[in-house]
PDB file of C-alpha atoms and ligand atoms in Angstrom:
ATOM      1  CA  GLN A   1      -0.620 -28.684 -23.479  1.00 67.00           C
ATOM      2  CA  PRO A   2      -0.315 -28.522 -19.574  1.00 66.00           C
ATOM      3  CA  GLY A   3       1.905 -31.681 -19.645  1.00 73.00           C
ATOM      4  CA  ASP A   4       4.563 -29.756 -21.654  1.00 92.00           C
ATOM      5  CA  HIS A   5       4.373 -26.615 -19.237  1.00 96.00           C
ATOM      6  CA  ARG A   6       5.064 -28.940 -16.276  1.00 96.00           C
ATOM      7  CA  ALA A   7       7.840 -30.783 -18.087  1.00 97.00           C
ATOM      8  CA  TYR A   8       9.487 -27.361 -19.144  1.00 98.00           C
ATOM      9  CA  MET A   9       9.139 -26.038 -15.709  1.00 98.00           C
ATOM     10  CA  GLN A  10      10.693 -29.160 -14.203  1.00 98.00           C
ATOM     11  CA  LEU A  11      13.560 -28.890 -16.697  1.00 98.00           C
ATOM     12  CA  ALA A  12      14.066 -25.107 -15.286  1.00 98.00           C
ATOM     13  CA  LEU A  13      13.994 -26.498 -11.787  1.00 98.00           C
ATOM     14  CA  SER A  14      16.671 -29.032 -12.576  1.00 98.00           C
ATOM     15  CA  LEU A  15      18.680 -25.867 -14.172  1.00 98.00           C
ATOM     16  CA  ALA A  16      18.109 -23.910 -10.813  1.00 98.00           C
ATOM     17  CA  GLN A  17      19.706 -26.539  -8.857  1.00 98.00           C
ATOM     18  CA  LYS A  18      23.218 -25.871 -10.777  1.00 98.00           C
ATOM     19  CA  SER A  19      23.289 -22.528  -9.308  1.00 98.00           C
ATOM     20  CA  PRO A  20      25.722 -21.810  -6.671  1.00 97.00           C
ATOM     21  CA  PRO A  21      23.979 -20.852  -3.416  1.00 96.00           C
ATOM     22  CA  LYS A  22      24.296 -17.074  -2.202  1.00 94.00           C
ATOM     23  CA  PRO A  23      22.399 -15.339   0.538  1.00 95.00           C
ATOM     24  CA  THR A  24      21.838 -12.377  -1.825  1.00 93.00           C
ATOM     25  CA  ASN A  25      19.654 -13.612  -4.592  1.00 92.00           C
ATOM     26  CA  TYR A  26      17.559 -16.761  -5.469  1.00 96.00           C
ATOM     27  CA  ARG A  27      18.664 -19.762  -7.511  1.00 98.00           C
ATOM     28  CA  VAL A  28      16.470 -19.862 -10.574  1.00 98.00           C
ATOM     29  CA  GLY A  29      16.369 -21.791 -13.825  1.00 99.00           C
ATOM     30  CA  ALA A  30      14.937 -20.680 -17.143  1.00 99.00           C
ATOM     31  CA  ILE A  31      14.442 -21.796 -20.611  1.00 98.00           C
ATOM     32  CA  LEU A  32      13.412 -19.955 -23.823  1.00 98.00           C
ATOM     33  CA  VAL A  33      11.083 -22.107 -26.062  1.00 97.00           C
ATOM     34  CA  ASP A  34      10.428 -21.588 -29.881  1.00 96.00           C
ATOM     35  CA  LEU A  35       6.403 -22.683 -29.732  1.00 94.00           C
ATOM     36  CA  SER A  36       6.441 -22.990 -33.409  1.00 93.00           C
ATOM     37  CA  SER A  37       8.928 -25.853 -33.291  1.00 93.00           C
ATOM     38  CA  ASN A  38       8.522 -26.963 -29.874  1.00 93.00           C
ATOM     39  CA  LYS A  39      12.572 -26.606 -29.647  1.00 95.00           C
ATOM     40  CA  ILE A  40      14.495 -25.046 -26.696  1.00 97.00           C
ATOM     41  CA  LEU A  41      16.463 -22.245 -27.803  1.00 98.00           C
ATOM     42  CA  ALA A  42      18.596 -21.428 -24.972  1.00 98.00           C
ATOM     43  CA  THR A  43      18.704 -22.326 -21.047  1.00 98.00           C
ATOM     44  CA  GLY A  44      20.143 -20.700 -18.223  1.00 98.00           C
ATOM     45  CA  TYR A  45      20.426 -20.408 -14.311  1.00 98.00           C
ATOM     46  CA  THR A  46      21.513 -17.706 -12.088  1.00 98.00           C
ATOM     47  CA  LEU A  47      25.139 -16.892 -12.032  1.00 98.00           C
ATOM     48  CA  GLU A  48      25.720 -19.381 -14.813  1.00 98.00           C
ATOM     49  CA  LEU A  49      27.519 -16.776 -17.004  1.00 98.00           C
ATOM     50  CA  GLN A  50      30.141 -14.278 -15.576  1.00 97.00           C
ATOM     51  CA  GLY A  51      28.897 -11.360 -13.427  1.00 96.00           C
ATOM     52  CA  ASN A  52      25.878 -11.243 -11.170  1.00 96.00           C
ATOM     53  CA  THR A  53      23.752 -12.963 -13.894  1.00 98.00           C
ATOM     54  CA  HIS A  54      20.240 -14.053 -13.648  1.00 98.00           C
ATOM     55  CA  ALA A  55      18.738 -17.237 -15.032  1.00 98.00           C
ATOM     56  CA  GLU A  56      16.576 -15.406 -17.746  1.00 98.00           C
ATOM     57  CA  GLN A  57      19.521 -13.098 -18.536  1.00 98.00           C
ATOM     58  CA  CYS A  58      21.992 -15.923 -19.151  1.00 98.00           C
ATOM     59  CA  CYS A  59      19.124 -17.140 -21.862  1.00 98.00           C
ATOM     60  CA  LEU A  60      19.243 -13.901 -23.540  1.00 98.00           C
ATOM     61  CA  ILE A  61      23.154 -13.590 -23.457  1.00 98.00           C
ATOM     62  CA  LYS A  62      23.724 -16.790 -24.847  1.00 98.00           C
ATOM     63  CA  LEU A  63      21.348 -16.141 -27.790  1.00 98.00           C
ATOM     64  CA  ALA A  64      22.944 -12.595 -28.213  1.00 98.00           C
ATOM     65  CA  VAL A  65      26.530 -14.407 -28.667  1.00 98.00           C
ATOM     66  CA  GLN A  66      24.911 -17.090 -30.882  1.00 98.00           C
ATOM     67  CA  HIS A  67      23.526 -14.452 -33.294  1.00 98.00           C
ATOM     68  CA  GLY A  68      26.180 -11.981 -32.873  1.00 98.00           C
ATOM     69  CA  VAL A  69      23.701  -9.132 -32.041  1.00 98.00           C
ATOM     70  CA  PRO A  70      23.372  -6.914 -28.781  1.00 97.00           C
ATOM     71  CA  GLU A  71      20.796  -8.588 -26.438  1.00 97.00           C
ATOM     72  CA  GLU A  72      18.345  -5.632 -27.141  1.00 95.00           C
ATOM     73  CA  ARG A  73      18.219  -6.314 -30.807  1.00 95.00           C
ATOM     74  CA  LEU A  74      17.577 -10.006 -30.486  1.00 97.00           C
ATOM     75  CA  ASN A  75      13.876  -9.660 -31.475  1.00 93.00           C
ATOM     76  CA  GLU A  76      15.397  -8.817 -34.952  1.00 95.00           C
ATOM     77  CA  VAL A  77      16.824 -12.683 -35.366  1.00 96.00           C
ATOM     78  CA  LEU A  78      14.608 -14.676 -33.270  1.00 96.00           C
ATOM     79  CA  PRO A  79      11.584 -16.594 -34.177  1.00 95.00           C
ATOM     80  CA  SER A  80       8.323 -14.420 -33.336  1.00 95.00           C
ATOM     81  CA  GLU A  81       6.620 -17.055 -31.092  1.00 96.00           C
ATOM     82  CA  LEU A  82       8.852 -17.703 -28.010  1.00 97.00           C
ATOM     83  CA  ALA A  83       7.783 -18.829 -24.592  1.00 98.00           C
ATOM     84  CA  LEU A  84      10.149 -18.052 -21.674  1.00 98.00           C
ATOM     85  CA  TYR A  85       9.787 -20.556 -18.691  1.00 98.00           C
ATOM     86  CA  THR A  86      11.360 -19.305 -15.423  1.00 98.00           C
ATOM     87  CA  THR A  87      10.927 -21.098 -12.086  1.00 98.00           C
ATOM     88  CA  VAL A  88      10.710 -17.368 -10.381  1.00 98.00           C
ATOM     89  CA  GLU A  89       8.942 -14.582 -11.942  1.00 97.00           C
ATOM     90  CA  PRO A  90      11.342 -12.334 -13.728  1.00 97.00           C
ATOM     91  CA  CYS A  91      12.577  -9.523 -11.566  1.00 97.00           C
ATOM     92  CA  SER A  92      11.269  -5.782 -11.848  1.00 96.00           C
ATOM     93  CA  LYS A  93      14.057  -4.428  -9.546  1.00 96.00           C
ATOM     94  CA  ARG A  94      17.272  -5.510  -8.535  1.00 95.00           C
ATOM     95  CA  LEU A  95      19.050  -4.512  -5.655  1.00 94.00           C
ATOM     96  CA  SER A  96      22.323  -4.460  -7.520  1.00 95.00           C
ATOM     97  CA  GLY A  97      20.752  -1.887  -9.818  1.00 96.00           C
ATOM     98  CA  ASN A  98      21.288  -4.106 -12.673  1.00 97.00           C
ATOM     99  CA  LEU A  99      18.788  -4.145 -15.699  1.00 98.00           C
ATOM    100  CA  PRO A 100      15.727  -6.154 -14.274  1.00 98.00           C
ATOM    101  CA  CYS A 101      14.879  -9.134 -16.379  1.00 98.00           C
ATOM    102  CA  VAL A 102      11.192  -7.797 -16.992  1.00 98.00           C
ATOM    103  CA  GLU A 103      12.927  -4.955 -18.992  1.00 98.00           C
ATOM    104  CA  ARG A 104      14.897  -7.373 -20.839  1.00 98.00           C
ATOM    105  CA  VAL A 105      11.658  -9.338 -21.734  1.00 98.00           C
ATOM    106  CA  LEU A 106       9.563  -6.069 -22.684  1.00 97.00           C
ATOM    107  CA  ARG A 107      12.090  -5.182 -25.231  1.00 96.00           C
ATOM    108  CA  LEU A 108      11.817  -8.480 -26.856  1.00 97.00           C
ATOM    109  CA  ALA A 109       7.828  -8.406 -26.684  1.00 94.00           C
ATOM    110  CA  GLY A 110       7.891  -8.995 -30.408  1.00 89.00           C
ATOM    111  CA  SER A 111       9.610 -12.330 -29.855  1.00 96.00           C
ATOM    112  CA  ILE A 112       8.880 -13.413 -26.458  1.00 97.00           C
ATOM    113  CA  ARG A 113       4.924 -13.808 -26.239  1.00 97.00           C
ATOM    114  CA  THR A 114       4.386 -15.835 -22.978  1.00 97.00           C
ATOM    115  CA  VAL A 115       5.998 -16.081 -19.511  1.00 98.00           C
ATOM    116  CA  TYR A 116       5.369 -19.196 -17.548  1.00 98.00           C
ATOM    117  CA  VAL A 117       6.469 -19.010 -13.701  1.00 98.00           C
ATOM    118  CA  GLY A 118       6.854 -21.594 -11.205  1.00 98.00           C
ATOM    119  CA  ILE A 119       6.432 -19.029  -8.297  1.00 97.00           C
ATOM    120  CA  MET A 120       6.027 -15.315  -7.679  1.00 94.00           C
ATOM    121  CA  GLU A 121       8.950 -13.606  -6.417  1.00 93.00           C
ATOM    122  CA  PRO A 122       9.125 -13.949  -2.665  1.00 92.00           C
ATOM    123  CA  GLU A 123       9.445 -10.849  -0.620  1.00 92.00           C
ATOM    124  CA  THR A 124      13.116 -11.391   0.823  1.00 91.00           C
ATOM    125  CA  PHE A 125      14.824  -8.789  -1.197  1.00 91.00           C
ATOM    126  CA  VAL A 126      11.927  -6.863  -3.400  1.00 91.00           C
ATOM    127  CA  THR A 127       8.823  -6.681  -1.460  1.00 92.00           C
ATOM    128  CA  ASP A 128       6.566  -5.757  -4.532  1.00 89.00           C
ATOM    129  CA  ASN A 129       7.656  -7.333  -7.704  1.00 89.00           C
ATOM    130  CA  THR A 130       5.620  -5.511 -10.276  1.00 91.00           C
ATOM    131  CA  GLY A 131       6.944  -7.773 -13.222  1.00 92.00           C
ATOM    132  CA  ARG A 132       3.624  -9.629 -13.757  1.00 93.00           C
ATOM    133  CA  LYS A 133       1.663  -6.535 -14.035  1.00 93.00           C
ATOM    134  CA  SER A 134       4.149  -4.761 -16.309  1.00 95.00           C
ATOM    135  CA  LEU A 135       4.354  -7.634 -18.708  1.00 97.00           C
ATOM    136  CA  GLN A 136       0.560  -8.243 -18.850  1.00 95.00           C
ATOM    137  CA  GLY A 137       0.137  -4.691 -19.378  1.00 96.00           C
ATOM    138  CA  ALA A 138       2.370  -5.079 -22.480  1.00 96.00           C
ATOM    139  CA  GLY A 139       0.276  -8.138 -23.684  1.00 97.00           C
ATOM    140  CA  ILE A 140       2.647 -10.778 -22.627  1.00 98.00           C
ATOM    141  CA  PRO A 141       0.617 -13.073 -20.331  1.00 97.00           C
ATOM    142  CA  VAL A 142       2.448 -14.299 -17.150  1.00 97.00           C
ATOM    143  CA  ILE A 143       1.180 -17.768 -16.446  1.00 97.00           C
ATOM    144  CA  HIS A 144       1.731 -19.699 -13.380  1.00 97.00           C
ATOM    145  CA  VAL A 145       2.489 -23.421 -13.840  1.00 97.00           C
ATOM    146  CA  GLU A 146       1.427 -24.882 -10.803  1.00 96.00           C
ATOM    147  CA  GLY A 147       2.669 -28.082  -8.762  1.00 96.00           C
ATOM    148  CA  LEU A 148       6.380 -27.347  -8.365  1.00 98.00           C
ATOM    149  CA  GLU A 149       6.170 -24.265  -6.012  1.00 98.00           C
ATOM    150  CA  ALA A 150       7.717 -26.157  -2.753  1.00 98.00           C
ATOM    151  CA  ASP A 151      10.546 -27.461  -4.612  1.00 98.00           C
ATOM    152  CA  ILE A 152      11.034 -24.240  -6.533  1.00 98.00           C
ATOM    153  CA  LEU A 153      11.076 -22.197  -3.532  1.00 97.00           C
ATOM    154  CA  GLU A 154      13.466 -24.631  -1.632  1.00 97.00           C
ATOM    155  CA  VAL A 155      16.052 -24.591  -4.457  1.00 98.00           C
ATOM    156  CA  ALA A 156      15.999 -20.687  -4.920  1.00 98.00           C
ATOM    157  CA  THR A 157      16.628 -19.962  -1.107  1.00 97.00           C
ATOM    158  CA  ALA A 158      19.106 -22.744  -0.416  1.00 96.00           C
ATOM    159  CA  GLY A 159      21.803 -20.120   0.165  1.00 92.00           C
ATOM    160  CA  HIS A 160      19.773 -17.998   2.487  1.00 94.00           C
ATOM    161  CA  ILE A 161      20.601 -17.844   5.922  1.00 87.00           C
ATOM    162  CA  LYS A 162      17.623 -19.739   7.692  1.00 76.00           C
ATOM    163  CA  SER A 163      16.520 -17.680  10.554  1.00 64.00           C
TER     164      SER A 163
HETATM  165  N1  HJL B 201      13.677 -14.246 -11.630  1.00 76.44           N
HETATM  166  C1  HJL B 201      14.840 -14.203 -11.068  1.00 76.44           C
HETATM  167  N2  HJL B 201      15.993 -14.774 -11.621  1.00 76.44           N
HETATM  168  C2  HJL B 201      17.178 -14.860 -11.009  1.00 76.44           C
HETATM  169  O1  HJL B 201      18.072 -15.341 -11.659  1.00 76.44           O
HETATM  170  C3  HJL B 201      17.494 -14.213  -9.750  1.00 76.44           C
HETATM  171  N3  HJL B 201      18.526 -14.259  -9.102  1.00 76.44           N
HETATM  172  C4  HJL B 201      16.439 -13.385  -9.067  1.00 76.44           C
HETATM  173  N4  HJL B 201      16.510 -12.701  -8.035  1.00 76.44           N
HETATM  174  C5  HJL B 201      15.502 -11.692  -7.574  1.00 76.44           C
HETATM  175  C6  HJL B 201      16.248 -10.746  -6.650  1.00 76.44           C
HETATM  176  O2  HJL B 201      15.197  -9.755  -6.496  1.00 76.44           O
HETATM  177  C7  HJL B 201      17.448 -10.106  -6.994  1.00 76.44           C
HETATM  178  O3  HJL B 201      18.394 -11.177  -7.001  1.00 76.44           O
HETATM  179  C8  HJL B 201      18.048  -9.281  -5.875  1.00 76.44           C
HETATM  180  O4  HJL B 201      17.179  -8.193  -5.764  1.00 76.44           O
HETATM  181  C9  HJL B 201      19.489  -9.023  -5.961  1.00 76.44           C
HETATM  182  O5  HJL B 201      19.673  -8.192  -6.993  1.00 76.44           O
HETATM  183  P1  HJL B 201      21.065  -8.930  -7.830  1.00 76.44           P
HETATM  184  O6  HJL B 201      20.592 -10.299  -8.213  1.00 76.44           O
HETATM  185  O7  HJL B 201      22.137  -9.038  -6.951  1.00 76.44           O
HETATM  186  O8  HJL B 201      20.968  -8.128  -9.160  1.00 76.44           O
HETATM  187  N5  HJL B 201      15.130 -13.512  -9.835  1.00 76.44           N
HETATM  188 ZN1   ZN B 202      16.208 -10.871 -13.012  1.00 76.44          ZN
END
């Protein structure tokens, strides 16, 4: 139901606000929801876990640790009807060269069925995020949850030098 999507995205935004502001990335919040039980399996925000971690990546790292499997084998242990809510669309390229979150989601396509985003990635670092096309091409719909765009963008870019 739309109300649930909005509530989950609002929760993801509250997580994003915990992220330490940096000029070189966005402050993003993400949650993984088990749609069959409507339970939140994991939450994450940018830089929550050590290293240059993304919000979506933090959700997956936590579950990998919890289940004692490498991140890329999570679809062997996770329920098969998950939804990822992320305030900013998953990255398709990272200036750091780390594995983009779109790749992390694609290899778990058996479990992550839908991605809900608050905004598409702005053009600050990567000008043509191809994530949405890649995911939808793999049968994973990317659905825009409307209404929080201004707040999400303000939080995401709080660490940026305002020209
Ligand atoms: N969806 C998403 N979740 C995040 O947690 C995050 N930080 C970004 N940010 C996307 C942006 O394109 C990259 O942050 C830059 O490309 C720099 O790359 P690194 O983050 O240093 O690997 N995007
Ligand atoms: Zn990412």
